Amino acid sequence: SIELLNDYRFKKIDWNEYESRYLKEMESKKELIRKLKERSDKGEVLTLLCWEKDDSFCHRRLLKELIEK
């Protein structure tokens, strides 16, 4: 959510809190994540974009891990 992203970007929360809240938010998106996994499993290339240089602290890594599960 924009609220969560802004909380992190404006340093209201640290990365651990961001990750925890992001994963909780994504629980309501399980069906969409499952569909992305199906597409990937069929060989479709999925591209996740973000402005962060390092994916250690980026939601695209978290989303990638959710899709891979």
PDB file of N, CA and C in Angstrom:
ATOM      1  N   SER A   1       0.843  -1.182   0.000  1.00  0.00           N
ATOM      2  CA  SER A   1       0.000   0.000   0.000  1.00  0.00           C
ATOM      3  C   SER A   1       0.891   1.250   0.000  1.00  0.00           C
ATOM      4  N   ILE A   2       0.325   2.314  -0.462  1.00  0.00           N
ATOM      5  CA  ILE A   2       1.042   3.586  -0.473  1.00  0.00           C
ATOM      6  C   ILE A   2       1.383   3.994   0.961  1.00  0.00           C
ATOM      7  N   GLU A   3       0.461   3.786   1.867  1.00  0.00           N
ATOM      8  CA  GLU A   3       0.706   4.144   3.274  1.00  0.00           C
ATOM      9  C   GLU A   3       1.925   3.407   3.822  1.00  0.00           C
ATOM     10  N   LEU A   4       1.986   2.125   3.573  1.00  0.00           N
ATOM     11  CA  LEU A   4       3.121   1.333   4.057  1.00  0.00           C
ATOM     12  C   LEU A   4       4.420   1.795   3.407  1.00  0.00           C
ATOM     13  N   LEU A   5       4.400   1.979   2.112  1.00  0.00           N
ATOM     14  CA  LEU A   5       5.591   2.432   1.412  1.00  0.00           C
ATOM     15  C   LEU A   5       6.058   3.789   1.951  1.00  0.00           C
ATOM     16  N   ASN A   6       5.138   4.693   2.155  1.00  0.00           N
ATOM     17  CA  ASN A   6       5.502   6.010   2.680  1.00  0.00           C
ATOM     18  C   ASN A   6       6.038   5.927   4.106  1.00  0.00           C
ATOM     19  N   ASP A   7       5.463   5.064   4.919  1.00  0.00           N
ATOM     20  CA  ASP A   7       5.982   4.890   6.276  1.00  0.00           C
ATOM     21  C   ASP A   7       7.452   4.483   6.243  1.00  0.00           C
ATOM     22  N   TYR A   8       7.786   3.607   5.319  1.00  0.00           N
ATOM     23  CA  TYR A   8       9.178   3.167   5.204  1.00  0.00           C
ATOM     24  C   TYR A   8      10.055   4.259   4.579  1.00  0.00           C
ATOM     25  N   ARG A   9       9.597   4.820   3.498  1.00  0.00           N
ATOM     26  CA  ARG A   9      10.397   5.833   2.793  1.00  0.00           C
ATOM     27  C   ARG A   9      10.689   7.055   3.658  1.00  0.00           C
ATOM     28  N   PHE A  10       9.731   7.414   4.503  1.00  0.00           N
ATOM     29  CA  PHE A  10       9.915   8.589   5.360  1.00  0.00           C
ATOM     30  C   PHE A  10      10.392   8.217   6.760  1.00  0.00           C
ATOM     31  N   LYS A  11      10.910   6.979   6.850  1.00  0.00           N
ATOM     32  CA  LYS A  11      11.591   6.499   8.053  1.00  0.00           C
ATOM     33  C   LYS A  11      10.730   6.492   9.307  1.00  0.00           C
ATOM     34  N   LYS A  12       9.438   6.258   9.135  1.00  0.00           N
ATOM     35  CA  LYS A  12       8.553   6.088  10.282  1.00  0.00           C
ATOM     36  C   LYS A  12       8.668   4.675  10.839  1.00  0.00           C
ATOM     37  N   ILE A  13       9.095   3.745   9.968  1.00  0.00           N
ATOM     38  CA  ILE A  13       9.288   2.348  10.370  1.00  0.00           C
ATOM     39  C   ILE A  13      10.600   1.839   9.784  1.00  0.00           C
ATOM     40  N   ASP A  14      11.158   0.811  10.394  1.00  0.00           N
ATOM     41  CA  ASP A  14      12.386   0.216   9.864  1.00  0.00           C
ATOM     42  C   ASP A  14      12.032  -0.916   8.895  1.00  0.00           C
ATOM     43  N   TRP A  15      13.082  -1.501   8.307  1.00  0.00           N
ATOM     44  CA  TRP A  15      12.850  -2.545   7.309  1.00  0.00           C
ATOM     45  C   TRP A  15      12.108  -3.738   7.890  1.00  0.00           C
ATOM     46  N   ASN A  16      12.435  -4.159   9.089  1.00  0.00           N
ATOM     47  CA  ASN A  16      11.772  -5.328   9.682  1.00  0.00           C
ATOM     48  C   ASN A  16      10.269  -5.099   9.818  1.00  0.00           C
ATOM     49  N   GLU A  17       9.896  -3.925  10.243  1.00  0.00           N
ATOM     50  CA  GLU A  17       8.471  -3.591  10.361  1.00  0.00           C
ATOM     51  C   GLU A  17       7.825  -3.529   8.979  1.00  0.00           C
ATOM     52  N   TYR A  18       8.527  -2.941   8.032  1.00  0.00           N
ATOM     53  CA  TYR A  18       8.006  -2.880   6.665  1.00  0.00           C
ATOM     54  C   TYR A  18       7.754  -4.281   6.130  1.00  0.00           C
ATOM     55  N   GLU A  19       8.745  -5.147   6.251  1.00  0.00           N
ATOM     56  CA  GLU A  19       8.621  -6.508   5.729  1.00  0.00           C
ATOM     57  C   GLU A  19       7.449  -7.242   6.375  1.00  0.00           C
ATOM     58  N   SER A  20       7.328  -7.126   7.662  1.00  0.00           N
ATOM     59  CA  SER A  20       6.242  -7.788   8.386  1.00  0.00           C
ATOM     60  C   SER A  20       4.881  -7.290   7.902  1.00  0.00           C
ATOM     61  N   ARG A  21       4.737  -5.993   7.793  1.00  0.00           N
ATOM     62  CA  ARG A  21       3.464  -5.420   7.354  1.00  0.00           C
ATOM     63  C   ARG A  21       3.188  -5.724   5.882  1.00  0.00           C
ATOM     64  N   TYR A  22       4.227  -5.713   5.067  1.00  0.00           N
ATOM     65  CA  TYR A  22       4.062  -6.034   3.643  1.00  0.00           C
ATOM     66  C   TYR A  22       3.543  -7.461   3.485  1.00  0.00           C
ATOM     67  N   LEU A  23       4.168  -8.396   4.173  1.00  0.00           N
ATOM     68  CA  LEU A  23       3.752  -9.789   4.061  1.00  0.00           C
ATOM     69  C   LEU A  23       2.326  -9.974   4.569  1.00  0.00           C
ATOM     70  N   LYS A  24       1.967  -9.252   5.594  1.00  0.00           N
ATOM     71  CA  LYS A  24       0.595  -9.323   6.103  1.00  0.00           C
ATOM     72  C   LYS A  24      -0.382  -8.780   5.057  1.00  0.00           C
ATOM     73  N   GLU A  25      -0.039  -7.654   4.441  1.00  0.00           N
ATOM     74  CA  GLU A  25      -0.889  -7.093   3.386  1.00  0.00           C
ATOM     75  C   GLU A  25      -1.043  -8.076   2.225  1.00  0.00           C
ATOM     76  N   MET A  26       0.022  -8.767   1.900  1.00  0.00           N
ATOM     77  CA  MET A  26       0.001  -9.664   0.747  1.00  0.00           C
ATOM     78  C   MET A  26      -0.821 -10.932   0.996  1.00  0.00           C
ATOM     79  N   GLU A  27      -1.159 -11.215   2.238  1.00  0.00           N
ATOM     80  CA  GLU A  27      -2.007 -12.376   2.530  1.00  0.00           C
ATOM     81  C   GLU A  27      -3.353 -12.260   1.815  1.00  0.00           C
ATOM     82  N   SER A  28      -3.830 -11.052   1.623  1.00  0.00           N
ATOM     83  CA  SER A  28      -5.108 -10.852   0.933  1.00  0.00           C
ATOM     84  C   SER A  28      -4.958 -10.944  -0.590  1.00  0.00           C
ATOM     85  N   LYS A  29      -3.733 -11.129  -1.065  1.00  0.00           N
ATOM     86  CA  LYS A  29      -3.456 -11.192  -2.506  1.00  0.00           C
ATOM     87  C   LYS A  29      -3.024 -12.587  -2.949  1.00  0.00           C
ATOM     88  N   LYS A  30      -3.332 -13.592  -2.142  1.00  0.00           N
ATOM     89  CA  LYS A  30      -2.847 -14.949  -2.445  1.00  0.00           C
ATOM     90  C   LYS A  30      -3.284 -15.449  -3.821  1.00  0.00           C
ATOM     91  N   GLU A  31      -4.498 -15.141  -4.216  1.00  0.00           N
ATOM     92  CA  GLU A  31      -4.986 -15.600  -5.518  1.00  0.00           C
ATOM     93  C   GLU A  31      -4.192 -14.957  -6.655  1.00  0.00           C
ATOM     94  N   LEU A  32      -3.913 -13.681  -6.556  1.00  0.00           N
ATOM     95  CA  LEU A  32      -3.118 -12.999  -7.592  1.00  0.00           C
ATOM     96  C   LEU A  32      -1.694 -13.557  -7.633  1.00  0.00           C
ATOM     97  N   ILE A  33      -1.132 -13.827  -6.476  1.00  0.00           N
ATOM     98  CA  ILE A  33       0.222 -14.392  -6.410  1.00  0.00           C
ATOM     99  C   ILE A  33       0.234 -15.793  -7.019  1.00  0.00           C
ATOM    100  N   ARG A  34      -0.810 -16.569  -6.729  1.00  0.00           N
ATOM    101  CA  ARG A  34      -0.914 -17.910  -7.308  1.00  0.00           C
ATOM    102  C   ARG A  34      -0.964 -17.836  -8.836  1.00  0.00           C
ATOM    103  N   LYS A  35      -1.698 -16.879  -9.365  1.00  0.00           N
ATOM    104  CA  LYS A  35      -1.792 -16.715 -10.825  1.00  0.00           C
ATOM    105  C   LYS A  35      -0.442 -16.330 -11.424  1.00  0.00           C
ATOM    106  N   LEU A  36       0.304 -15.486 -10.730  1.00  0.00           N
ATOM    107  CA  LEU A  36       1.638 -15.139 -11.211  1.00  0.00           C
ATOM    108  C   LEU A  36       2.540 -16.366 -11.220  1.00  0.00           C
ATOM    109  N   LYS A  37       2.442 -17.181 -10.179  1.00  0.00           N
ATOM    110  CA  LYS A  37       3.246 -18.406 -10.118  1.00  0.00           C
ATOM    111  C   LYS A  37       2.891 -19.335 -11.275  1.00  0.00           C
ATOM    112  N   GLU A  38       1.618 -19.493 -11.548  1.00  0.00           N
ATOM    113  CA  GLU A  38       1.190 -20.335 -12.672  1.00  0.00           C
ATOM    114  C   GLU A  38       1.787 -19.840 -13.982  1.00  0.00           C
ATOM    115  N   ARG A  39       1.749 -18.536 -14.188  1.00  0.00           N
ATOM    116  CA  ARG A  39       2.312 -17.975 -15.420  1.00  0.00           C
ATOM    117  C   ARG A  39       3.810 -18.236 -15.502  1.00  0.00           C
ATOM    118  N   SER A  40       4.493 -18.062 -14.386  1.00  0.00           N
ATOM    119  CA  SER A  40       5.932 -18.313 -14.347  1.00  0.00           C
ATOM    120  C   SER A  40       6.230 -19.788 -14.598  1.00  0.00           C
ATOM    121  N   ASP A  41       5.458 -20.656 -13.971  1.00  0.00           N
ATOM    122  CA  ASP A  41       5.653 -22.096 -14.145  1.00  0.00           C
ATOM    123  C   ASP A  41       5.450 -22.539 -15.594  1.00  0.00           C
ATOM    124  N   LYS A  42       4.640 -21.794 -16.340  1.00  0.00           N
ATOM    125  CA  LYS A  42       4.403 -22.103 -17.750  1.00  0.00           C
ATOM    126  C   LYS A  42       5.491 -21.524 -18.651  1.00  0.00           C
ATOM    127  N   GLY A  43       6.470 -20.861 -18.039  1.00  0.00           N
ATOM    128  CA  GLY A  43       7.584 -20.332 -18.815  1.00  0.00           C
ATOM    129  C   GLY A  43       7.510 -18.855 -19.139  1.00  0.00           C
ATOM    130  N   GLU A  44       6.457 -18.193 -18.711  1.00  0.00           N
ATOM    131  CA  GLU A  44       6.346 -16.768 -18.970  1.00  0.00           C
ATOM    132  C   GLU A  44       7.356 -16.014 -18.097  1.00  0.00           C
ATOM    133  N   VAL A  45       7.993 -15.039 -18.679  1.00  0.00           N
ATOM    134  CA  VAL A  45       8.950 -14.229 -17.942  1.00  0.00           C
ATOM    135  C   VAL A  45       8.193 -13.117 -17.221  1.00  0.00           C
ATOM    136  N   LEU A  46       8.371 -13.049 -15.917  1.00  0.00           N
ATOM    137  CA  LEU A  46       7.773 -11.992 -15.114  1.00  0.00           C
ATOM    138  C   LEU A  46       8.866 -10.984 -14.773  1.00  0.00           C
ATOM    139  N   THR A  47       8.579  -9.720 -14.934  1.00  0.00           N
ATOM    140  CA  THR A  47       9.551  -8.677 -14.639  1.00  0.00           C
ATOM    141  C   THR A  47       9.011  -7.809 -13.511  1.00  0.00           C
ATOM    142  N   LEU A  48       9.768  -7.739 -12.424  1.00  0.00           N
ATOM    143  CA  LEU A  48       9.404  -6.922 -11.279  1.00  0.00           C
ATOM    144  C   LEU A  48      10.329  -5.714 -11.261  1.00  0.00           C
ATOM    145  N   LEU A  49       9.753  -4.536 -11.290  1.00  0.00           N
ATOM    146  CA  LEU A  49      10.545  -3.319 -11.343  1.00  0.00           C
ATOM    147  C   LEU A  49      10.421  -2.521 -10.049  1.00  0.00           C
ATOM    148  N   CYS A  50      11.473  -1.841  -9.714  1.00  0.00           N
ATOM    149  CA  CYS A  50      11.487  -0.987  -8.538  1.00  0.00           C
ATOM    150  C   CYS A  50      12.617   0.012  -8.688  1.00  0.00           C
ATOM    151  N   TRP A  51      12.593   1.059  -7.918  1.00  0.00           N
ATOM    152  CA  TRP A  51      13.644   2.066  -7.999  1.00  0.00           C
ATOM    153  C   TRP A  51      14.809   1.768  -7.068  1.00  0.00           C
ATOM    154  N   GLU A  52      14.665   0.817  -6.163  1.00  0.00           N
ATOM    155  CA  GLU A  52      15.749   0.446  -5.255  1.00  0.00           C
ATOM    156  C   GLU A  52      16.871  -0.232  -6.034  1.00  0.00           C
ATOM    157  N   LYS A  53      18.114   0.124  -5.755  1.00  0.00           N
ATOM    158  CA  LYS A  53      19.256  -0.501  -6.426  1.00  0.00           C
ATOM    159  C   LYS A  53      19.520  -1.891  -5.867  1.00  0.00           C
ATOM    160  N   ASP A  54      19.379  -2.043  -4.575  1.00  0.00           N
ATOM    161  CA  ASP A  54      19.685  -3.289  -3.883  1.00  0.00           C
ATOM    162  C   ASP A  54      18.381  -3.952  -3.471  1.00  0.00           C
ATOM    163  N   ASP A  55      18.156  -5.180  -3.901  1.00  0.00           N
ATOM    164  CA  ASP A  55      16.888  -5.823  -3.569  1.00  0.00           C
ATOM    165  C   ASP A  55      16.825  -6.374  -2.138  1.00  0.00           C
ATOM    166  N   SER A  56      17.883  -6.193  -1.364  1.00  0.00           N
ATOM    167  CA  SER A  56      17.851  -6.639   0.029  1.00  0.00           C
ATOM    168  C   SER A  56      16.762  -5.920   0.815  1.00  0.00           C
ATOM    169  N   PHE A  57      16.507  -4.676   0.456  1.00  0.00           N
ATOM    170  CA  PHE A  57      15.514  -3.863   1.140  1.00  0.00           C
ATOM    171  C   PHE A  57      14.481  -3.349   0.143  1.00  0.00           C
ATOM    172  N   CYS A  58      13.861  -4.288  -0.544  1.00  0.00           N
ATOM    173  CA  CYS A  58      12.915  -3.910  -1.588  1.00  0.00           C
ATOM    174  C   CYS A  58      11.759  -4.904  -1.629  1.00  0.00           C
ATOM    175  N   HIS A  59      10.573  -4.385  -1.861  1.00  0.00           N
ATOM    176  CA  HIS A  59       9.400  -5.246  -1.924  1.00  0.00           C
ATOM    177  C   HIS A  59       9.429  -6.203  -3.114  1.00  0.00           C
ATOM    178  N   ARG A  60      10.192  -5.880  -4.160  1.00  0.00           N
ATOM    179  CA  ARG A  60      10.213  -6.808  -5.315  1.00  0.00           C
ATOM    180  C   ARG A  60      10.820  -8.146  -4.913  1.00  0.00           C
ATOM    181  N   ARG A  61      11.814  -8.131  -4.021  1.00  0.00           N
ATOM    182  CA  ARG A  61      12.390  -9.389  -3.539  1.00  0.00           C
ATOM    183  C   ARG A  61      11.354 -10.154  -2.720  1.00  0.00           C
ATOM    184  N   LEU A  62      10.633  -9.450  -1.888  1.00  0.00           N
ATOM    185  CA  LEU A  62       9.601 -10.103  -1.082  1.00  0.00           C
ATOM    186  C   LEU A  62       8.530 -10.720  -1.975  1.00  0.00           C
ATOM    187  N   LEU A  63       8.120  -9.979  -2.986  1.00  0.00           N
ATOM    188  CA  LEU A  63       7.098 -10.496  -3.907  1.00  0.00           C
ATOM    189  C   LEU A  63       7.646 -11.690  -4.687  1.00  0.00           C
ATOM    190  N   LYS A  64       8.881 -11.616  -5.138  1.00  0.00           N
ATOM    191  CA  LYS A  64       9.498 -12.725  -5.853  1.00  0.00           C
ATOM    192  C   LYS A  64       9.493 -13.983  -4.993  1.00  0.00           C
ATOM    193  N   GLU A  65       9.840 -13.829  -3.733  1.00  0.00           N
ATOM    194  CA  GLU A  65       9.859 -14.982  -2.827  1.00  0.00           C
ATOM    195  C   GLU A  65       8.450 -15.550  -2.627  1.00  0.00           C
ATOM    196  N   LEU A  66       7.444 -14.678  -2.558  1.00  0.00           N
ATOM    197  CA  LEU A  66       6.064 -15.159  -2.417  1.00  0.00           C
ATOM    198  C   LEU A  66       5.635 -15.927  -3.668  1.00  0.00           C
ATOM    199  N   ILE A  67       5.986 -15.425  -4.830  1.00  0.00           N
ATOM    200  CA  ILE A  67       5.640 -16.101  -6.083  1.00  0.00           C
ATOM    201  C   ILE A  67       6.328 -17.461  -6.152  1.00  0.00           C
ATOM    202  N   GLU A  68       7.566 -17.520  -5.745  1.00  0.00           N
ATOM    203  CA  GLU A  68       8.318 -18.779  -5.824  1.00  0.00           C
ATOM    204  C   GLU A  68       7.782 -19.846  -4.872  1.00  0.00           C
ATOM    205  N   LYS A  69       7.155 -19.424  -3.780  1.00  0.00           N
ATOM    206  CA  LYS A  69       6.572 -20.389  -2.841  1.00  0.00           C
ATOM    207  C   LYS A  69       5.395 -21.019  -3.498  1.00  0.00           C
TER     208      LYS A  69
END
